[in-house]
C-alpha positions as MATLAB code, in Angstrom:
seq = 'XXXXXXXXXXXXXXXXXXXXXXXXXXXXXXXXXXXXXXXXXXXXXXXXXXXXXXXXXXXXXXXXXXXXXXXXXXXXXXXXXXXXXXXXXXXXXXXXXXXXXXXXXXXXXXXXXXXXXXXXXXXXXXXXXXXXXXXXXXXXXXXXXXXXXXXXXXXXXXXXXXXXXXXXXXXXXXXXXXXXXXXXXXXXXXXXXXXXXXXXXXXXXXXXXXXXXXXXXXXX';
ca = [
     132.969  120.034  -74.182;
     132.261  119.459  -70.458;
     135.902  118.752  -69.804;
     137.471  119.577  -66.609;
     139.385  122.875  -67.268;
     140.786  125.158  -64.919;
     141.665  128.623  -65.757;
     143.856  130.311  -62.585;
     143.721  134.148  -63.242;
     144.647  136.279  -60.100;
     144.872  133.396  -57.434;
     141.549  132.418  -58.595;
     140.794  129.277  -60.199;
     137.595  128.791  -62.169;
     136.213  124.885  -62.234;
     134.337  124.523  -65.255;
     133.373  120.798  -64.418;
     130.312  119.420  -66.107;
     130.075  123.123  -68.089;
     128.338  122.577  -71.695;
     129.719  126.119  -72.703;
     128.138  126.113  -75.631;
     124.331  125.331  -76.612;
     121.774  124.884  -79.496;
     121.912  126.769  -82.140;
     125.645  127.265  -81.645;
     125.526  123.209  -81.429;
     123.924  121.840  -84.285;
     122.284  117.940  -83.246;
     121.020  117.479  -86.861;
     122.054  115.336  -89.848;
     124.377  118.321  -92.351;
     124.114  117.898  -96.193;
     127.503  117.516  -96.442;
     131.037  117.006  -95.393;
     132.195  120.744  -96.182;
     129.097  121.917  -94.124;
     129.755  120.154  -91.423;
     133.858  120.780  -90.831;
     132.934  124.567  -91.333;
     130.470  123.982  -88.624;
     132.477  122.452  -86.834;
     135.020  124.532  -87.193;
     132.912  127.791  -86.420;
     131.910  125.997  -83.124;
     135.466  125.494  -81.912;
     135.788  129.250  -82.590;
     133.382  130.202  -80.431;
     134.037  127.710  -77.672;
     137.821  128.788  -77.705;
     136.751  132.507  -77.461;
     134.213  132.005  -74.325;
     137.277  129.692  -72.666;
     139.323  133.308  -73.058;
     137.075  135.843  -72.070;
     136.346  133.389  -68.903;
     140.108  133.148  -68.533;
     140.416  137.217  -68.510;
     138.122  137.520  -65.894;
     138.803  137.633  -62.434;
     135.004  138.679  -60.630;
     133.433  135.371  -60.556;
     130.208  136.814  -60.812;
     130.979  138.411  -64.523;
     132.609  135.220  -65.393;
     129.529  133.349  -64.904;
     127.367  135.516  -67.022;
     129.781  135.006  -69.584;
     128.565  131.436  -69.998;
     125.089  130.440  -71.322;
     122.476  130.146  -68.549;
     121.968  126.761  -68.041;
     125.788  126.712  -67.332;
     125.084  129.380  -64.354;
     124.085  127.754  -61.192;
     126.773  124.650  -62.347;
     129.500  126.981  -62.502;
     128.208  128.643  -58.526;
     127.963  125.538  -57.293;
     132.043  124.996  -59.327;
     133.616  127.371  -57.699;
     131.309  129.013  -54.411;
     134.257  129.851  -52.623;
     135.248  131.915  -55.073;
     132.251  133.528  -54.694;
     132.347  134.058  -51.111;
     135.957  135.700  -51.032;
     134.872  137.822  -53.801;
     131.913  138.886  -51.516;
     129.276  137.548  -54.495;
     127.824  134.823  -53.525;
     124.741  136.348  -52.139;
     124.312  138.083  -55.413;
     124.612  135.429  -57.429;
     122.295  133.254  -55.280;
     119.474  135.422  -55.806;
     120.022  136.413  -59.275;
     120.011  132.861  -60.705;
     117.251  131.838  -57.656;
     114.941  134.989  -59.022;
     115.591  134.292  -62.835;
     113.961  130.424  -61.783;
     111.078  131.097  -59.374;
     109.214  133.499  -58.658;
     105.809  133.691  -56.048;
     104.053  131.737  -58.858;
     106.476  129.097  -60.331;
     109.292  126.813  -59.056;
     112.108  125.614  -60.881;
     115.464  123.739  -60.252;
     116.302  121.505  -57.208;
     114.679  123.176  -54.328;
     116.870  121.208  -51.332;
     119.998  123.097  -53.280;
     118.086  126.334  -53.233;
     117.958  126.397  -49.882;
     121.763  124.923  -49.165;
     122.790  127.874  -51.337;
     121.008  130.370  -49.024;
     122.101  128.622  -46.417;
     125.353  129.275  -47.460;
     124.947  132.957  -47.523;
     125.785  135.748  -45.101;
     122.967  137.090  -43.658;
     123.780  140.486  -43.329;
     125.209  140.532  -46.875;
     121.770  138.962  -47.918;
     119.507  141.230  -45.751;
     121.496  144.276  -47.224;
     120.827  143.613  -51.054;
     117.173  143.964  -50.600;
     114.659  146.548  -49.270;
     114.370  147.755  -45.666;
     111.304  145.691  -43.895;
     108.491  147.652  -42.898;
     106.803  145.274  -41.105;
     107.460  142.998  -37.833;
     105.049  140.457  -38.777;
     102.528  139.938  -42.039;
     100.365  137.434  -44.335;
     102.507  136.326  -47.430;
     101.058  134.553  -50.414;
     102.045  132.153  -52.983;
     101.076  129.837  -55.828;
     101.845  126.698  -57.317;
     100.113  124.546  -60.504;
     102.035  121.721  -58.746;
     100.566  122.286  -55.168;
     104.454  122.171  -54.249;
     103.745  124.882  -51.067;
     107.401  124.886  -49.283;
     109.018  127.366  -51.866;
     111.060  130.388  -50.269;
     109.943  133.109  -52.385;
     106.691  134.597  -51.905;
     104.772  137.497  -52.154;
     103.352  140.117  -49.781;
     100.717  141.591  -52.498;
      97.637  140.249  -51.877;
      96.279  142.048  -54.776;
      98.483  139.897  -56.881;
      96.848  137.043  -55.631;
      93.552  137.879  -55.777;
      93.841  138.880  -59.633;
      96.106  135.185  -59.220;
      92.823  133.965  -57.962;
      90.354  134.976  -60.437;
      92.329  134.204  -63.140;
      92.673  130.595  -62.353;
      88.933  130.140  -61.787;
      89.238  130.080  -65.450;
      90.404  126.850  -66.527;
      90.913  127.573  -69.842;
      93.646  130.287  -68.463;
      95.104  127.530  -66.297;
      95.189  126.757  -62.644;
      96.380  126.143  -59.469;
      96.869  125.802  -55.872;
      97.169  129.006  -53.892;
      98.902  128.968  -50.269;
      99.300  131.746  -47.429;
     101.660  131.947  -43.885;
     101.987  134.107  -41.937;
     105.642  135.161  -41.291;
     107.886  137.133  -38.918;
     110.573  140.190  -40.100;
     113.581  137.786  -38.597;
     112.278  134.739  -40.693;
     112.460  136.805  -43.643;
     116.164  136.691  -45.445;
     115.312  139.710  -47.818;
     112.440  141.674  -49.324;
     112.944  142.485  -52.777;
     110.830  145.055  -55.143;
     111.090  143.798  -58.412;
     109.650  144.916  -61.748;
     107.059  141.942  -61.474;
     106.247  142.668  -57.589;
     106.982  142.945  -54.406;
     109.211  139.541  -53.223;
     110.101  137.912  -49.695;
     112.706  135.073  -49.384;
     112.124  133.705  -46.362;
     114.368  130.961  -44.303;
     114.857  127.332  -45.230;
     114.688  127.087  -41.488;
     111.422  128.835  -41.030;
     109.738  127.370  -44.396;
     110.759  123.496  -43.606;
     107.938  123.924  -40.297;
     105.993  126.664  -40.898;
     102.017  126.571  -40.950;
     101.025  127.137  -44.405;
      97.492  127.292  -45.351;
      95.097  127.209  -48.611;
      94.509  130.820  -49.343;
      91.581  132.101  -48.181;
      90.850  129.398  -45.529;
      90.158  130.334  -41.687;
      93.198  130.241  -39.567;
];
């Protein structure tokens, strides 16, 4: 099912390269009773595989198209067809939709060199724009990791969340971690967002790849 197939609806041509498009339990792995189960499973499978192929095919925002698909066929189908994206002025908002649904201040998740190539790949501007005006020209902004991985670009600016991060992990039976601080500029920072969960920066891969991160809490 991860065929190359390439749907051209308005000028636009989706590459589905390397796409699953369909996932457990819509793809059974295990051993079926029978023969009849299995050909009506299989059977009920192509169904839905050729309906997602059409409703991809009917769409022409890139964006929509992709959440058509399951997510672990998201970032795949960005990375597929990013220009796309751009023309369609997305890309930013896919970026930090699909980089948000992965990490947050206190987990990391995916392949953190293409994180930052997608940002990189961003407008500015466009980026800046889809988050909250920055009140601040300069401030302290905290993050965690059970890893100890530190050079993440999402952290957070609520240093209540980390304390009650803090206490919580001097409990080892509720986990634990390492906890890390830096202190960042407003034109380092690509957007401030204001989530349900918190309060969010992104900052640059530029600024994160040097900048002087500390163990939270220690002296400067």
């Amino acid at each position: 099912m991860g065929d190359v197939i390439h749907l051209k609806i308005n000028k636009l041509k989706w590459n589905v390269q390397d796409i699953a498009f369909l996932y457990p339990p819509d793809v059974f792995t295990g051993a079926f009773d029978n023969e009849v189960m299995e050909a009506r499973h299989r059977e009920e499978m192509q169904k839905k595989l050729e309906n997602l192929k059409s409703s991809i095919a009917a769409e022409d925002d890139p964006f929509v198209a992709m959440q058509l698909l399951h997510k672990k066929d998201h970032l795949q189908f960005l990375r597929n067809n990013i220009d796309a994206f751009r023309q369609a002025e997305k890309l930013e908002q896919a970026v930090i939709t699909l980089y948000t649904q992965w990490n947050t201040p206190f987990s990391s998740d995916g392949d953190q060199y293409l994180w930052n190539e997608l940002f990189e790949a961003c407008d500015k501007k466009r980026l800046y724009d889809s988050g909250a005006p920055i009140a601040f020209s300069s401030a302290t902004i905290y993050r965690g990791s059970i890893s100890g991985f530190q050079r993440s670009l999402i952290w957070t600016p609520d240093k209540a969340t980390v304390e009650r991060i803090a206490k919580r992990w001097e409990d080892p039976n509720l986990g634990g971690g390492h906890l890390f601080e830096v202190d960042v500029k407003k034109e380092d920072v690509l957007l401030f967002l204001k989530l349900r969960r918190g309060d969010e920066v992104i900052v640059s891969p530029q600024f994160i790849k040097t900048a002087k991160i500390r163990k939270y809490g220690s002296d400067m």
